[in-house]
Amino acid sequence: MKFRKIFYSQKVAPYVFVVPFILSFFFFWVYPLITAFTMSFQDIGAITSEWIGFANYTKLLKDNVFHIAVMNSVKYMFFTLVLLIPFPMLFAVLMDSHLVKAKGVWKAILYMPALTSVVISGTLFRLMFTEYTTGQMNIISSFLGLGTYKWLKMGWSGMLALLIVACWRWTGVNMLYFLSGLKSIDTALYEAADIDGASGWQKFRYVTLPLLKPTTVYVLTISVYAGLSMFLESYMLWAGNSSPNNIGLTIVGYLYKRGIEKNDMGYACAVGVVLLVVALIINFVQLIFNGTFKKEEQ
Amino acid sequence: MKKKLLSALLCTSMAASLFVGCGGAASEGGVDPDAAEATEEEAAEETAEAEAVTNTFGDPNGTHLEMWTFVELHGQHYGVMAEEWNKQHPDNTIEITCTTYPYGDMHTKLLTALEAGTGAPDICDVEVGQFPNVVEGLDQWLVPLNDYAKDYLDTMVTSRMETYQGEDGNYYGAPYHVGATVMYYNVAAMSEAMGLSQEDVIAKIDAVKTWDDYAKLGEEYVGAVNEEGKYWTSVDTGGTDWLWLAMAENGDDWTGGFDNPANVELDSVKTMLEMQQSWLKSGLAEISPDGHVDLEAGFQNIMDHNIVSFPKAMWYMSRFTNYMPEESGNWYIAKCPVFKAGQKCSVGIGGTGTVVTQQSANKELAAEFTCWAKMSAEGEQHIWDTLGFDVCNSALWGDDAFAHDDNNQYNKFFINYPYDVLNDIGMDNIGKISVVSISPTINEYICTTTLNEVLEDPDYSVADALKEAQDAVDMEQ
């Protein structure tokens, strides 16, 4: 009887429902997080490990390759934000308007890349960007009279290749986020704006944009994480974790290189902790700047 | 206030998922972490294999052995050898399950299993670049193969056995091949461009003894062909083969063994890089498209006859038969040029050492079978027929039935018999560069940075570039 009472209790029920999440959160997130944090203070050998204090972190400070990886990841994150927020938003607004016919087809086309394995698409992009004359990018650039390039050997073009892959892959996904955001805006507001004689731009500027803000903040937040944790695209584009002059090396790529390829788990954990801290700082600043916490308080 | 705390917690959990997710993302991408390194033997084959393939061979009632590899053909070699073993040992039969994983996945799985102390297979292929990682565990992880290899040792190329030695001097891996570096020449393209018969071209190639001779013949060819985009050779920004050759010829080694601090600022390396810079400036050489000749663009470049000569290990023969079949009958294999007469003219590059793990329940049988499958005459015959490797059992090199078998696909493909070149080089002229724990670091820095600096910009000071490399290596040792 007592059991039944507990079982049907409205107070207990929510906890029962969230238990699977809490458990998986602790086993698969919190526990590895704490372990990784402690491992970052160790030199992990094949047979034994020893505590070495902050040695991994002091080495990171001097490690030029790590600095390059951080710069690459931050640059990549910045450019993906610049490209993957305004354009998908624009596409979503267009898709929501009466200007576009056969919306379902367009949505499917834009969403398709997200379903394609990066392993396959990355390999295809690598072949497209090959420096050999038969690569599609070189065929196009030669056709335009610009000659051929060693696309994956120069800093700017390497980043461009990564961004093209990112845009190809994520435009459709972000567009869907914005579309769902647009659906939640009350059409009465547009009608009211029409009555007031607002132009298309004014409706976008004063109705759509402010009311889309929660969606924008969400997309921004996940994009910051996605940008900083990018790895597979670069790994596939350069057929491995080594790009010329490390132009394609990312923080996670460096973590993988240290932890898996060089079997130096302690140092890799230190890289991971730094990545966590960088991601947290950027996102907290961004969220505070966007007033996310302030709103909750009101 | 509570909500503020909640959103902060959510934010942290998202970040945590990102942090933990790193590992997940990493394990997904196990296709080929080292494709950019030309010292890797199986680069092209690895990319072709994305999923685990499992095959079981032998007697279902025999002792069961588990085997992992990263090249399906290697697994099939063990399957054929298991059938043969069962014929020869009816009272001690085996059944072997060979699983082929993608290159990166397999090495990661093996290391994890060895560290965890459970889950490792009985027998496992380990690529030479990864060998320092597994040999770190020495006899706690791996079974020393000395006792099982002793019957074959007097005919095995010593430098290859030493490649898979541990710090304690024991042999922990059984080799597939010597990986002897030779020069590949496109005689058909040269004779057409130079207006000479193939015999005359071959005579000219055979007369090349030093790098100066090589460059002179190159100038003759480039002058004759006189066409933009046609070069004598291509130099690699993504592989260290040329540098290994230069070191072996001069008796240098940038690590020189387990205890020595690594020194990359070697005169041999400097001379080779400066020579390559001069070739790039004079139009004798181009930079290999996409970094080295063992990639799709490299194969295409060879098929388009944009280059007509290059040094590469003998295992590259299978790239010709697999990816450039229309080149059949065009290519000639010769010894590599040297800097000064009397130097070694080859170096062993790439390789796979097969190890037996201490976790095996049938260590003795696994070790005996492994050594037999890879070092006996039967094993070596099968390796040559299917994999096209220059086998380590040097007693077979001079055996006519083995080396001059006209049914062998590699003997058919090339103008001359590959083993004739190997005999001509001789076992003692094949140098060895040590692969120790710092080696992957050196290799990586040279391939990602140094070679790009000095070859992409032929005016870049080689000495400065090597100094930078040394500083980076010093940070790690």
Coordinates of C-alpha atoms in Angstrom, one line a residue, chain B residues 72-451:
Chain B
E72 CA 41.8 -7.9 -45.7
L73 CA 44.5 -9.6 -47.9
H74 CA 46.7 -10.1 -44.9
G75 CA 43.8 -11.9 -43.2
Q76 CA 43.3 -14.1 -46.2
H77 CA 47.0 -14.9 -46.2
Y78 CA 46.6 -16.3 -42.7
G79 CA 43.5 -18.2 -43.8
V80 CA 45.4 -20.0 -46.6
M81 CA 48.3 -20.7 -44.3
A82 CA 46.0 -22.1 -41.7
E83 CA 44.6 -24.6 -44.2
E84 CA 48.2 -25.5 -45.1
W85 CA 49.2 -25.9 -41.4
N86 CA 46.3 -28.2 -40.8
K87 CA 47.5 -30.4 -43.7
Q88 CA 51.0 -30.6 -42.2
H89 CA 49.8 -31.0 -38.6
P90 CA 46.7 -33.2 -38.6
D91 CA 47.1 -33.8 -34.9
N92 CA 47.4 -30.1 -33.9
T93 CA 44.9 -28.3 -36.2
I94 CA 43.8 -24.8 -35.9
E95 CA 40.8 -22.6 -36.8
I96 CA 41.5 -19.0 -37.3
T97 CA 39.1 -16.1 -37.4
C98 CA 40.5 -13.0 -39.1
T99 CA 38.9 -9.7 -38.6
T100 CA 39.8 -6.7 -40.8
Y101 CA 39.2 -3.3 -39.1
P102 CA 40.0 0.1 -40.6
Y103 CA 43.6 1.0 -39.9
G104 CA 43.0 3.6 -37.1
D105 CA 40.3 1.6 -35.4
M106 CA 42.3 -1.6 -35.3
H107 CA 45.3 0.0 -33.6
T108 CA 43.2 1.9 -31.2
K109 CA 41.3 -1.3 -30.2
L110 CA 44.4 -3.2 -29.8
L111 CA 46.1 -0.6 -27.6
T112 CA 43.0 -0.3 -25.5
A113 CA 42.7 -4.0 -25.1
L114 CA 46.3 -4.4 -24.1
E115 CA 46.1 -1.6 -21.6
A116 CA 42.8 -3.0 -20.2
G117 CA 44.3 -6.5 -19.9
T118 CA 41.4 -8.1 -21.7
G119 CA 39.8 -8.4 -25.1
A120 CA 43.0 -8.6 -27.3
P121 CA 43.2 -11.2 -30.0
D122 CA 45.7 -14.0 -30.1
I123 CA 47.5 -12.6 -33.2
C124 CA 47.5 -9.1 -34.5
D125 CA 49.1 -7.1 -37.3
V126 CA 50.8 -3.9 -36.2
E127 CA 51.9 -1.3 -38.7
V128 CA 55.5 -0.3 -38.2
G129 CA 54.7 3.4 -37.4
Q130 CA 52.4 2.1 -34.6
F131 CA 54.8 -0.5 -33.3
P132 CA 56.6 1.7 -30.8
N133 CA 53.2 2.1 -29.0
V134 CA 52.6 -1.6 -28.5
V135 CA 56.2 -2.6 -27.9
E136 CA 56.2 -0.2 -24.9
G137 CA 54.4 -2.9 -23.0
L138 CA 57.1 -5.4 -23.9
D139 CA 56.7 -8.9 -22.5
Q140 CA 53.8 -7.8 -20.3
W141 CA 51.7 -7.4 -23.4
L142 CA 53.5 -9.3 -26.2
V143 CA 55.0 -12.8 -26.5
P144 CA 58.7 -12.7 -27.4
L145 CA 59.0 -14.6 -30.7
N146 CA 62.7 -15.5 -30.5
D147 CA 62.3 -19.2 -29.8
Y148 CA 59.7 -19.7 -32.5
A149 CA 61.6 -17.7 -35.1
K150 CA 65.0 -19.3 -34.5
D151 CA 64.7 -21.9 -37.3
Y152 CA 64.3 -19.1 -39.8
L153 CA 66.6 -16.4 -38.4
D154 CA 69.7 -17.3 -40.5
T155 CA 67.9 -16.7 -43.7
M156 CA 65.9 -13.6 -42.6
V157 CA 67.1 -10.1 -43.4
T158 CA 68.5 -9.0 -40.0
S159 CA 67.6 -5.3 -40.3
R160 CA 63.9 -6.2 -40.7
M161 CA 63.9 -8.5 -37.6
E162 CA 65.5 -5.6 -35.7
T163 CA 62.7 -3.3 -36.7
Y164 CA 60.3 -5.2 -34.5
Q165 CA 62.7 -5.6 -31.6
G166 CA 61.9 -4.3 -28.1
E167 CA 64.2 -2.4 -25.8
D168 CA 65.2 -5.7 -24.2
G169 CA 66.5 -7.0 -27.5
N170 CA 63.7 -9.6 -28.0
Y171 CA 61.8 -9.9 -31.3
Y172 CA 58.2 -9.1 -30.8
G173 CA 56.9 -8.9 -34.4
A174 CA 57.2 -11.1 -37.5
P175 CA 57.8 -9.0 -40.6
Y176 CA 56.0 -9.3 -44.0
H177 CA 58.6 -7.7 -46.2
V178 CA 61.9 -5.9 -46.5
G179 CA 60.4 -2.8 -48.0
A180 CA 63.6 -2.3 -50.0
T181 CA 63.6 1.1 -51.8
V182 CA 64.2 0.9 -55.5
M183 CA 63.9 3.3 -58.4
Y184 CA 60.9 3.0 -60.8
Y185 CA 61.5 4.2 -64.4
N186 CA 58.9 4.6 -67.1
V187 CA 61.0 3.2 -70.0
A188 CA 58.2 3.4 -72.5
A189 CA 57.6 7.2 -72.0
M190 CA 61.4 7.9 -71.9
S191 CA 62.1 6.0 -75.2
E192 CA 59.2 7.8 -76.9
A193 CA 60.3 11.2 -75.8
M194 CA 64.0 10.7 -76.3
G195 CA 63.7 8.8 -79.6
L196 CA 65.7 5.9 -78.4
S197 CA 65.0 2.2 -78.3
Q198 CA 63.9 0.7 -75.0
E199 CA 67.2 -1.2 -74.7
D200 CA 69.1 2.1 -75.1
V201 CA 67.0 3.7 -72.4
I202 CA 67.6 0.8 -70.1
A203 CA 71.3 1.0 -70.7
K204 CA 71.2 4.7 -69.8
I205 CA 69.3 3.9 -66.6
D206 CA 71.7 1.1 -65.7
A207 CA 74.6 3.6 -66.1
V208 CA 73.1 5.9 -63.4
K209 CA 75.2 5.4 -60.3
T210 CA 75.1 8.7 -58.4
W211 CA 72.5 11.4 -57.9
D212 CA 74.5 13.6 -60.3
D213 CA 74.1 10.9 -63.0
Y214 CA 70.4 10.7 -62.2
A215 CA 70.0 14.5 -62.5
K216 CA 71.9 14.5 -65.8
L217 CA 69.7 11.8 -67.3
G218 CA 66.8 13.8 -66.1
E219 CA 67.9 16.9 -67.8
E220 CA 68.3 14.9 -71.0
Y221 CA 64.8 13.6 -70.7
V222 CA 63.2 16.9 -69.8
G223 CA 65.1 18.6 -72.7
A224 CA 63.8 15.9 -75.1
V225 CA 60.2 16.0 -74.0
N226 CA 60.2 19.8 -73.8
E227 CA 56.6 20.1 -72.7
E228 CA 55.0 22.0 -69.8
G229 CA 53.9 19.8 -67.0
K230 CA 56.3 17.0 -67.8
Y231 CA 58.9 16.3 -65.2
W232 CA 61.6 13.8 -64.5
T233 CA 60.4 13.1 -60.9
S234 CA 58.3 14.4 -58.1
V235 CA 59.4 15.2 -54.6
D236 CA 57.2 14.6 -51.6
T237 CA 55.9 17.1 -49.1
G238 CA 53.8 14.4 -47.3
G239 CA 56.3 11.6 -46.9
T240 CA 59.8 11.0 -45.7
D241 CA 61.0 8.3 -48.2
W242 CA 63.6 10.5 -49.9
L243 CA 65.0 11.5 -46.5
W244 CA 65.2 7.9 -45.3
L245 CA 67.0 7.0 -48.4
A246 CA 69.5 9.8 -47.9
M247 CA 70.1 8.9 -44.3
A248 CA 70.6 5.2 -45.1
E249 CA 73.0 6.0 -47.9
N250 CA 75.1 8.1 -45.6
G251 CA 74.8 5.8 -42.6
D252 CA 72.8 8.3 -40.6
D253 CA 69.7 7.8 -38.5
W254 CA 67.8 10.6 -36.8
T255 CA 67.1 8.5 -33.7
G256 CA 69.7 5.8 -33.9
G257 CA 68.1 3.5 -31.4
F258 CA 66.1 3.6 -28.2
D259 CA 68.2 5.6 -25.9
N260 CA 69.7 8.3 -28.2
P261 CA 68.2 11.7 -28.3
A262 CA 66.8 12.4 -31.7
N263 CA 68.8 14.7 -34.1
V264 CA 67.0 15.8 -37.2
E265 CA 69.6 18.3 -38.3
L266 CA 71.6 15.7 -40.3
D267 CA 73.9 16.6 -43.2
S268 CA 72.4 13.8 -45.3
V269 CA 68.9 15.2 -44.9
K270 CA 70.1 18.7 -45.6
T271 CA 72.0 17.6 -48.7
M272 CA 68.9 15.7 -50.0
L273 CA 66.6 18.6 -49.4
E274 CA 68.9 21.2 -51.0
M275 CA 69.3 18.9 -54.0
Q276 CA 65.5 18.7 -54.3
Q277 CA 65.2 22.5 -54.0
S278 CA 67.7 22.8 -57.0
W279 CA 65.6 20.3 -59.0
L280 CA 62.4 22.2 -58.3
K281 CA 64.1 25.5 -59.4
S282 CA 65.5 24.0 -62.6
G283 CA 62.2 22.3 -63.6
L284 CA 63.6 18.8 -63.2
A285 CA 61.1 18.0 -60.5
E286 CA 57.6 18.9 -59.4
I287 CA 56.0 18.6 -56.0
S288 CA 53.9 15.4 -55.9
P289 CA 50.2 16.3 -56.3
D290 CA 48.5 16.0 -52.9
G291 CA 51.9 15.4 -51.2
H292 CA 53.1 12.0 -52.3
V293 CA 52.9 9.4 -55.0
D294 CA 50.9 6.9 -53.0
L295 CA 47.5 8.7 -53.3
E296 CA 44.8 8.9 -56.0
A297 CA 46.3 12.1 -57.5
G298 CA 49.8 10.5 -57.4
F299 CA 48.5 7.5 -59.4
Q300 CA 46.9 9.7 -61.9
N301 CA 50.0 11.8 -62.3
I302 CA 52.0 8.6 -63.0
M303 CA 49.4 7.4 -65.5
D304 CA 49.5 10.7 -67.3
H305 CA 53.3 10.3 -67.6
N306 CA 53.9 13.7 -65.9
I307 CA 56.7 12.0 -64.1
V308 CA 58.8 9.1 -65.4
S309 CA 60.9 8.1 -62.4
F310 CA 60.7 8.0 -58.6
P311 CA 62.1 6.0 -55.7
K312 CA 59.7 3.9 -53.7
A313 CA 59.7 0.7 -51.7
M314 CA 59.2 -2.6 -53.6
W315 CA 55.7 -3.0 -52.0
Y316 CA 54.6 -0.1 -54.3
M317 CA 54.5 -2.7 -57.1
S318 CA 51.0 -3.7 -55.9
R319 CA 49.9 -0.1 -56.5
F320 CA 50.8 -0.5 -60.2
T321 CA 49.0 -3.8 -60.6
N322 CA 45.9 -2.6 -58.5
Y323 CA 45.5 1.0 -59.6
M324 CA 47.5 1.5 -62.8
P325 CA 47.0 -1.8 -64.7
E326 CA 47.3 0.0 -68.1
E327 CA 50.9 0.8 -67.3
S328 CA 51.8 -2.9 -67.7
G329 CA 55.0 -3.4 -69.6
N330 CA 56.1 0.3 -69.3
W331 CA 58.1 0.2 -66.1
Y332 CA 61.6 -0.8 -65.2
I333 CA 63.0 -1.3 -61.7
A334 CA 66.5 -0.3 -60.9
K335 CA 68.8 0.4 -57.9
C336 CA 68.6 3.8 -56.3
P337 CA 71.4 6.3 -57.1
V338 CA 73.8 7.1 -54.3
F339 CA 75.7 10.3 -53.2
K340 CA 79.2 8.6 -53.3
A341 CA 80.2 5.2 -54.7
G342 CA 80.3 2.5 -52.1
Q343 CA 77.3 3.7 -50.1
K344 CA 74.3 1.6 -49.3
C345 CA 71.7 2.1 -52.0
S346 CA 68.5 1.1 -50.4
V347 CA 66.5 1.4 -47.2
G348 CA 63.7 -0.6 -45.8
I349 CA 60.5 1.4 -45.6
G350 CA 57.1 0.6 -44.2
G351 CA 56.1 -2.8 -42.9
T352 CA 53.8 -4.7 -40.6
G353 CA 55.0 -6.7 -37.7
T354 CA 52.6 -9.5 -36.6
V355 CA 52.5 -9.9 -32.8
V356 CA 51.2 -12.5 -30.4
T357 CA 49.6 -11.1 -27.3
Q358 CA 50.1 -12.4 -23.8
Q359 CA 46.3 -12.5 -23.4
S360 CA 46.2 -15.5 -25.8
A361 CA 45.1 -18.7 -24.3
N362 CA 47.3 -20.6 -26.7
K363 CA 50.4 -18.5 -26.8
E364 CA 52.8 -21.2 -28.0
L365 CA 50.6 -22.4 -30.8
A366 CA 49.8 -18.8 -31.9
A367 CA 53.5 -17.9 -31.9
E368 CA 54.6 -21.0 -33.7
F369 CA 51.9 -20.6 -36.4
T370 CA 52.7 -16.9 -36.8
C371 CA 56.4 -17.4 -37.4
W372 CA 55.8 -20.3 -39.7
A373 CA 53.1 -18.4 -41.7
K374 CA 55.4 -15.4 -42.2
M375 CA 58.9 -16.8 -42.4
S376 CA 58.8 -20.3 -43.8
A377 CA 59.3 -21.0 -47.5
E378 CA 55.6 -21.8 -47.9
G379 CA 54.5 -18.6 -46.2
E380 CA 56.9 -16.4 -48.2
Q381 CA 55.8 -18.0 -51.5
H382 CA 52.2 -17.1 -50.7
I383 CA 53.2 -13.6 -49.7
W384 CA 55.0 -13.0 -53.0
D385 CA 52.2 -14.4 -55.1
T386 CA 49.3 -12.5 -53.6
L387 CA 50.7 -9.5 -51.8
G388 CA 53.7 -8.8 -54.0
F389 CA 56.1 -8.1 -51.2
D390 CA 59.9 -8.5 -51.2
V391 CA 60.1 -11.3 -48.7
C392 CA 62.5 -11.2 -45.8
N393 CA 63.6 -14.8 -46.3
S394 CA 66.6 -14.0 -48.4
A395 CA 67.4 -17.7 -49.2
L396 CA 64.4 -17.5 -51.7
W397 CA 65.7 -14.5 -53.6
G398 CA 68.0 -16.5 -55.7
D399 CA 65.6 -19.5 -56.1
D400 CA 64.7 -19.5 -59.8
A401 CA 61.3 -21.1 -59.3
F402 CA 60.4 -18.4 -56.7
A403 CA 62.0 -15.3 -58.2
H404 CA 61.6 -16.0 -61.9
D405 CA 58.1 -17.5 -61.9
D406 CA 56.5 -16.1 -65.1
N407 CA 53.0 -16.7 -63.8
N408 CA 53.6 -14.2 -61.0
Q409 CA 51.6 -11.0 -61.7
Y410 CA 54.5 -8.8 -60.7
N411 CA 57.0 -10.6 -62.8
K412 CA 54.6 -10.2 -65.7
F413 CA 53.9 -6.5 -65.1
F414 CA 57.5 -5.1 -65.0
I415 CA 60.1 -5.1 -67.7
N416 CA 62.6 -6.9 -65.5
Y417 CA 62.3 -9.3 -62.6
P418 CA 62.0 -7.4 -59.3
Y419 CA 64.0 -10.0 -57.4
D420 CA 66.9 -9.6 -59.8
V421 CA 67.1 -6.0 -58.6
L422 CA 66.9 -7.1 -55.0
N423 CA 69.7 -9.6 -55.5
D424 CA 71.7 -7.0 -57.2
I425 CA 71.3 -4.6 -54.3
G426 CA 72.1 -7.4 -51.8
M427 CA 71.0 -7.9 -48.3
D428 CA 73.8 -5.8 -46.8
N429 CA 73.1 -2.8 -48.9
I430 CA 69.6 -2.3 -47.5
G431 CA 69.8 0.3 -44.7
K432 CA 67.6 0.5 -41.7
I433 CA 66.1 3.6 -40.0
S434 CA 65.1 3.0 -36.4
V435 CA 61.4 3.4 -35.4
V436 CA 61.2 4.3 -31.8
S437 CA 58.7 6.2 -29.6
I438 CA 59.8 9.7 -30.8
S439 CA 59.7 8.6 -34.5
P440 CA 56.0 9.4 -35.1
T441 CA 56.6 12.9 -33.8
I442 CA 59.6 13.5 -36.1
N443 CA 57.8 12.1 -39.0
E444 CA 54.7 14.2 -38.4
Y445 CA 56.6 17.4 -38.0
I446 CA 58.7 16.9 -41.1
C447 CA 55.7 16.0 -43.2
T448 CA 53.4 18.7 -42.0
T449 CA 55.8 21.6 -41.7
T450 CA 59.5 21.1 -42.7
L451 CA 58.9 19.6 -46.2

